[in-house]
Amino acid sequence: MGDRAGQDRADERQAMLEWHIRARGIADPRVLDAMAAVPRERFLPPSVAADAYADSPLPIGHGQTISQPYIVALTAEAGLLKPGDRVLDVGTGSGYAAAVYAAIGAEVWSVEFVPELAEQARAALAAAGVRNVHVVTGDGTLGLRDHAPFDAILAAAAGPDIPAPWIDQLAEGGRIVMPLERNPGWQQLVRVTRRGDDTELDDLGAVRFVPLRGEHGLR
Ligand code: SAH
């Protein structure tokens, strides 16, 4: 987009990066560059596209929301994403987070439960010229056995515990970043790292996500 409107959007994106992402402690240059490169407005319905650079979740239909930019950045940074990583993104939603992970240079398999959202996300990703995201319709709590192992499994919806298939499908040294809701109404973002037969858990703080559905989900 070389036009005036495109430049205004790029300026808004820079301001978002400065005030909502960098100022809140995200420092990984790969994440910052990817956030600067992905036009969030392209993943929103026209009715809310004007608010694309507010740091908030926004409705995308079917009772779901596009993730808040800071949360996408935090998840990517915590997942230690790097070019060439194989990533499982659970909860495609609008496709925005998947596009950010792809902009880091990862190969992304993104699973969405709601077929209409998966279809919309495919169209948005194609229109934005993103090629390294494969959108799959289904229950992401089961993982994607045919494409495992993954270097990172990143979830945009809160579950009661780490789904067992994700641990099985994680590469050695691989990271799961997901919100856990072990007690109703209280969620924490965690990172689980696979070290041989063991896992290591880091608490990344309190968060607020929509519920993960499906076999290993909340409801
Ligand atoms: N990262 C997305 C955020 C989407 S919100 C974005 O940037 O737009 C979470 C999404 O998870 C919703 O679209 C919801 O339908 C989906 N979801 C919930 N449970 C799921 C499951 N078990 N498998 C796949 N997707 C799921």
Short mmCIF file of N, CA and C in Angstrom, two decimals, residues 18-110:
data_model
loop_
_atom_site.label_atom_id
_atom_site.label_comp_id
_atom_site.label_asym_id
_atom_site.label_seq_id
_atom_site.Cartn_x
_atom_site.Cartn_y
_atom_site.Cartn_z
N GLU A 18 5.13 1.25 19.59
CA GLU A 18 5.86 2.03 20.59
C GLU A 18 5.17 1.96 21.96
N TRP A 19 3.85 2.25 21.98
CA TRP A 19 3.15 2.47 23.24
C TRP A 19 2.54 1.22 23.84
N HIS A 20 2.12 0.30 23.01
CA HIS A 20 1.43 -0.87 23.56
C HIS A 20 2.31 -2.11 23.60
N ILE A 21 3.35 -2.13 22.81
CA ILE A 21 4.16 -3.35 22.70
C ILE A 21 5.54 -3.14 23.35
N ARG A 22 6.31 -2.20 22.80
CA ARG A 22 7.66 -1.97 23.30
C ARG A 22 7.63 -1.42 24.74
N ALA A 23 6.75 -0.45 24.98
CA ALA A 23 6.69 0.18 26.31
C ALA A 23 6.27 -0.82 27.39
N ARG A 24 5.61 -1.90 26.98
CA ARG A 24 5.18 -2.90 27.98
C ARG A 24 6.16 -4.06 28.07
N GLY A 25 7.34 -3.89 27.48
CA GLY A 25 8.41 -4.84 27.77
C GLY A 25 8.74 -5.87 26.70
N ILE A 26 8.04 -5.82 25.55
CA ILE A 26 8.40 -6.77 24.48
C ILE A 26 9.65 -6.24 23.79
N ALA A 27 10.70 -7.07 23.75
CA ALA A 27 11.98 -6.56 23.26
C ALA A 27 12.56 -7.38 22.11
N ASP A 28 12.02 -8.57 21.84
CA ASP A 28 12.58 -9.43 20.80
C ASP A 28 12.44 -8.75 19.44
N PRO A 29 13.57 -8.41 18.79
CA PRO A 29 13.50 -7.69 17.52
C PRO A 29 12.71 -8.43 16.44
N ARG A 30 12.75 -9.77 16.47
CA ARG A 30 11.98 -10.53 15.47
C ARG A 30 10.49 -10.29 15.63
N VAL A 31 10.04 -10.24 16.90
CA VAL A 31 8.62 -10.03 17.18
C VAL A 31 8.23 -8.60 16.80
N LEU A 32 9.07 -7.63 17.16
CA LEU A 32 8.76 -6.23 16.86
C LEU A 32 8.70 -6.01 15.35
N ASP A 33 9.63 -6.60 14.60
CA ASP A 33 9.62 -6.44 13.14
C ASP A 33 8.37 -7.08 12.54
N ALA A 34 7.99 -8.24 13.06
CA ALA A 34 6.81 -8.93 12.52
C ALA A 34 5.54 -8.13 12.81
N MET A 35 5.44 -7.58 14.02
CA MET A 35 4.27 -6.78 14.37
C MET A 35 4.19 -5.52 13.49
N ALA A 36 5.37 -4.99 13.12
CA ALA A 36 5.40 -3.80 12.26
C ALA A 36 5.00 -4.14 10.83
N ALA A 37 5.19 -5.41 10.46
CA ALA A 37 4.97 -5.80 9.05
C ALA A 37 3.54 -6.24 8.75
N VAL A 38 2.78 -6.66 9.76
CA VAL A 38 1.45 -7.24 9.47
C VAL A 38 0.33 -6.21 9.66
N PRO A 39 -0.41 -5.90 8.58
CA PRO A 39 -1.50 -4.93 8.67
C PRO A 39 -2.73 -5.54 9.36
N ARG A 40 -2.95 -5.21 10.64
CA ARG A 40 -4.01 -5.84 11.42
C ARG A 40 -5.40 -5.54 10.84
N GLU A 41 -5.56 -4.35 10.20
CA GLU A 41 -6.87 -4.00 9.65
C GLU A 41 -7.35 -5.00 8.61
N ARG A 42 -6.41 -5.68 7.95
CA ARG A 42 -6.79 -6.65 6.92
C ARG A 42 -7.44 -7.91 7.49
N PHE A 43 -7.37 -8.08 8.81
CA PHE A 43 -7.91 -9.28 9.44
C PHE A 43 -9.19 -8.97 10.21
N LEU A 44 -9.72 -7.76 10.01
CA LEU A 44 -10.91 -7.32 10.75
C LEU A 44 -12.10 -7.13 9.82
N PRO A 45 -13.33 -7.34 10.34
CA PRO A 45 -14.49 -6.99 9.55
C PRO A 45 -14.50 -5.47 9.35
N PRO A 46 -15.03 -4.98 8.20
CA PRO A 46 -15.01 -3.54 7.90
C PRO A 46 -15.59 -2.69 9.03
N SER A 47 -16.57 -3.22 9.77
CA SER A 47 -17.23 -2.44 10.81
C SER A 47 -16.29 -2.03 11.95
N VAL A 48 -15.23 -2.78 12.19
CA VAL A 48 -14.32 -2.43 13.30
C VAL A 48 -12.89 -2.12 12.82
N ALA A 49 -12.68 -2.10 11.49
CA ALA A 49 -11.32 -1.93 10.95
C ALA A 49 -10.71 -0.59 11.38
N ALA A 50 -11.54 0.42 11.62
CA ALA A 50 -11.02 1.73 12.03
C ALA A 50 -10.29 1.64 13.37
N ASP A 51 -10.67 0.66 14.20
CA ASP A 51 -10.05 0.51 15.53
C ASP A 51 -8.87 -0.46 15.53
N ALA A 52 -8.35 -0.77 14.35
CA ALA A 52 -7.34 -1.83 14.23
C ALA A 52 -6.16 -1.66 15.16
N TYR A 53 -5.78 -0.41 15.46
CA TYR A 53 -4.56 -0.22 16.25
C TYR A 53 -4.81 0.20 17.70
N ALA A 54 -6.06 0.06 18.14
CA ALA A 54 -6.33 0.15 19.57
C ALA A 54 -5.81 -1.16 20.16
N ASP A 55 -5.25 -1.10 21.38
CA ASP A 55 -4.71 -2.35 21.94
C ASP A 55 -5.80 -3.11 22.67
N SER A 56 -6.75 -3.61 21.89
CA SER A 56 -7.84 -4.36 22.52
C SER A 56 -8.28 -5.47 21.57
N PRO A 57 -8.92 -6.50 22.17
CA PRO A 57 -9.54 -7.49 21.29
C PRO A 57 -10.74 -6.85 20.60
N LEU A 58 -11.11 -7.34 19.42
CA LEU A 58 -12.26 -6.79 18.68
C LEU A 58 -13.09 -7.95 18.15
N PRO A 59 -14.41 -7.75 18.00
CA PRO A 59 -15.25 -8.84 17.54
C PRO A 59 -14.99 -9.21 16.07
N ILE A 60 -14.96 -10.50 15.79
CA ILE A 60 -14.77 -10.97 14.40
C ILE A 60 -15.92 -11.86 13.96
N GLY A 61 -17.00 -11.89 14.75
CA GLY A 61 -18.15 -12.73 14.40
C GLY A 61 -18.10 -14.06 15.13
N HIS A 62 -19.25 -14.76 15.15
CA HIS A 62 -19.38 -16.07 15.79
C HIS A 62 -18.99 -16.02 17.27
N GLY A 63 -19.18 -14.86 17.90
CA GLY A 63 -18.90 -14.72 19.32
C GLY A 63 -17.41 -14.74 19.66
N GLN A 64 -16.56 -14.60 18.65
CA GLN A 64 -15.11 -14.69 18.88
C GLN A 64 -14.46 -13.34 18.67
N THR A 65 -13.20 -13.23 19.09
CA THR A 65 -12.49 -11.95 18.98
C THR A 65 -11.09 -12.17 18.40
N ILE A 66 -10.59 -11.12 17.74
CA ILE A 66 -9.18 -11.11 17.31
C ILE A 66 -8.38 -10.79 18.57
N SER A 67 -7.22 -11.44 18.76
CA SER A 67 -6.43 -11.21 19.97
C SER A 67 -5.92 -9.77 20.01
N GLN A 68 -5.73 -9.30 21.24
CA GLN A 68 -5.13 -7.99 21.50
C GLN A 68 -3.67 -8.03 20.99
N PRO A 69 -3.20 -6.98 20.31
CA PRO A 69 -1.83 -7.02 19.78
C PRO A 69 -0.77 -7.36 20.82
N TYR A 70 -0.87 -6.77 22.03
CA TYR A 70 0.14 -7.05 23.05
C TYR A 70 0.20 -8.54 23.38
N ILE A 71 -0.97 -9.18 23.43
CA ILE A 71 -1.01 -10.60 23.76
C ILE A 71 -0.38 -11.46 22.65
N VAL A 72 -0.59 -11.06 21.40
CA VAL A 72 0.04 -11.78 20.27
C VAL A 72 1.56 -11.65 20.38
N ALA A 73 2.02 -10.42 20.69
CA ALA A 73 3.46 -10.19 20.81
C ALA A 73 4.05 -10.98 21.98
N LEU A 74 3.34 -10.96 23.11
CA LEU A 74 3.80 -11.68 24.30
C LEU A 74 3.89 -13.18 24.03
N THR A 75 2.88 -13.72 23.36
CA THR A 75 2.85 -15.15 23.05
C THR A 75 4.01 -15.53 22.11
N ALA A 76 4.23 -14.70 21.09
CA ALA A 76 5.32 -14.98 20.13
C ALA A 76 6.67 -14.92 20.83
N GLU A 77 6.84 -13.91 21.71
CA GLU A 77 8.12 -13.76 22.41
C GLU A 77 8.34 -14.92 23.38
N ALA A 78 7.29 -15.27 24.13
CA ALA A 78 7.40 -16.37 25.09
C ALA A 78 7.66 -17.69 24.37
N GLY A 79 7.13 -17.82 23.14
CA GLY A 79 7.34 -19.05 22.37
C GLY A 79 8.71 -19.12 21.73
N LEU A 80 9.53 -18.07 21.90
CA LEU A 80 10.90 -18.02 21.36
C LEU A 80 10.92 -18.37 19.87
N LEU A 81 9.96 -17.82 19.12
CA LEU A 81 9.85 -18.16 17.70
C LEU A 81 11.05 -17.65 16.91
N LYS A 82 11.48 -18.48 15.96
CA LYS A 82 12.56 -18.05 15.08
C LYS A 82 12.28 -18.58 13.67
N PRO A 83 12.93 -18.01 12.66
CA PRO A 83 12.68 -18.44 11.29
C PRO A 83 12.88 -19.94 11.16
N GLY A 84 11.99 -20.59 10.42
CA GLY A 84 12.10 -22.02 10.17
C GLY A 84 11.41 -22.88 11.20
N ASP A 85 10.96 -22.30 12.33
CA ASP A 85 10.24 -23.10 13.34
C ASP A 85 8.94 -23.63 12.75
N ARG A 86 8.58 -24.83 13.18
CA ARG A 86 7.26 -25.40 12.82
C ARG A 86 6.33 -25.08 13.98
N VAL A 87 5.27 -24.35 13.67
CA VAL A 87 4.39 -23.84 14.72
C VAL A 87 2.96 -24.36 14.54
N LEU A 88 2.37 -24.80 15.66
CA LEU A 88 0.94 -25.12 15.68
C LEU A 88 0.24 -23.97 16.40
N ASP A 89 -0.66 -23.29 15.69
CA ASP A 89 -1.40 -22.15 16.25
C ASP A 89 -2.82 -22.65 16.49
N VAL A 90 -3.25 -22.67 17.74
CA VAL A 90 -4.58 -23.20 18.05
C VAL A 90 -5.56 -22.05 18.28
N GLY A 91 -6.60 -22.00 17.43
CA GLY A 91 -7.57 -20.90 17.48
C GLY A 91 -7.20 -19.83 16.48
N THR A 92 -7.35 -20.16 15.17
CA THR A 92 -6.98 -19.23 14.09
C THR A 92 -7.70 -17.90 14.22
N GLY A 93 -9.00 -17.95 14.57
CA GLY A 93 -9.80 -16.72 14.64
C GLY A 93 -9.73 -15.96 13.34
N SER A 94 -9.22 -14.74 13.41
CA SER A 94 -9.11 -13.89 12.22
C SER A 94 -7.93 -14.27 11.32
N GLY A 95 -6.96 -14.99 11.89
CA GLY A 95 -5.73 -15.30 11.15
C GLY A 95 -4.60 -14.32 11.46
N TYR A 96 -4.89 -13.26 12.27
CA TYR A 96 -3.88 -12.23 12.54
C TYR A 96 -2.65 -12.78 13.26
N ALA A 97 -2.87 -13.51 14.35
CA ALA A 97 -1.72 -14.03 15.10
C ALA A 97 -0.90 -14.97 14.22
N ALA A 98 -1.58 -15.81 13.44
CA ALA A 98 -0.86 -16.73 12.54
C ALA A 98 0.00 -15.94 11.56
N ALA A 99 -0.54 -14.81 11.07
CA ALA A 99 0.22 -13.98 10.12
C ALA A 99 1.46 -13.39 10.79
N VAL A 100 1.34 -13.01 12.07
CA VAL A 100 2.50 -12.48 12.80
C VAL A 100 3.56 -13.57 12.96
N TYR A 101 3.14 -14.77 13.35
CA TYR A 101 4.10 -15.88 13.53
C TYR A 101 4.78 -16.18 12.18
N ALA A 102 3.99 -16.13 11.09
CA ALA A 102 4.54 -16.40 9.75
C ALA A 102 5.54 -15.31 9.36
N ALA A 103 5.26 -14.06 9.77
CA ALA A 103 6.16 -12.95 9.43
C ALA A 103 7.51 -13.09 10.13
N ILE A 104 7.54 -13.85 11.24
CA ILE A 104 8.81 -14.14 11.90
C ILE A 104 9.61 -15.16 11.07
N GLY A 105 8.90 -15.84 10.16
CA GLY A 105 9.57 -16.82 9.31
C GLY A 105 9.25 -18.26 9.67
N ALA A 106 8.25 -18.44 10.55
CA ALA A 106 7.84 -19.79 10.94
C ALA A 106 6.92 -20.39 9.87
N GLU A 107 6.86 -21.72 9.84
CA GLU A 107 5.89 -22.45 9.01
C GLU A 107 4.74 -22.79 9.95
N VAL A 108 3.55 -22.26 9.69
CA VAL A 108 2.47 -22.30 10.67
C VAL A 108 1.32 -23.18 10.22
N TRP A 109 0.92 -24.12 11.09
CA TRP A 109 -0.33 -24.86 10.91
C TRP A 109 -1.28 -24.29 11.94
N SER A 110 -2.41 -23.77 11.45
CA SER A 110 -3.32 -23.05 12.32
C SER A 110 -4.68 -23.74 12.30
#
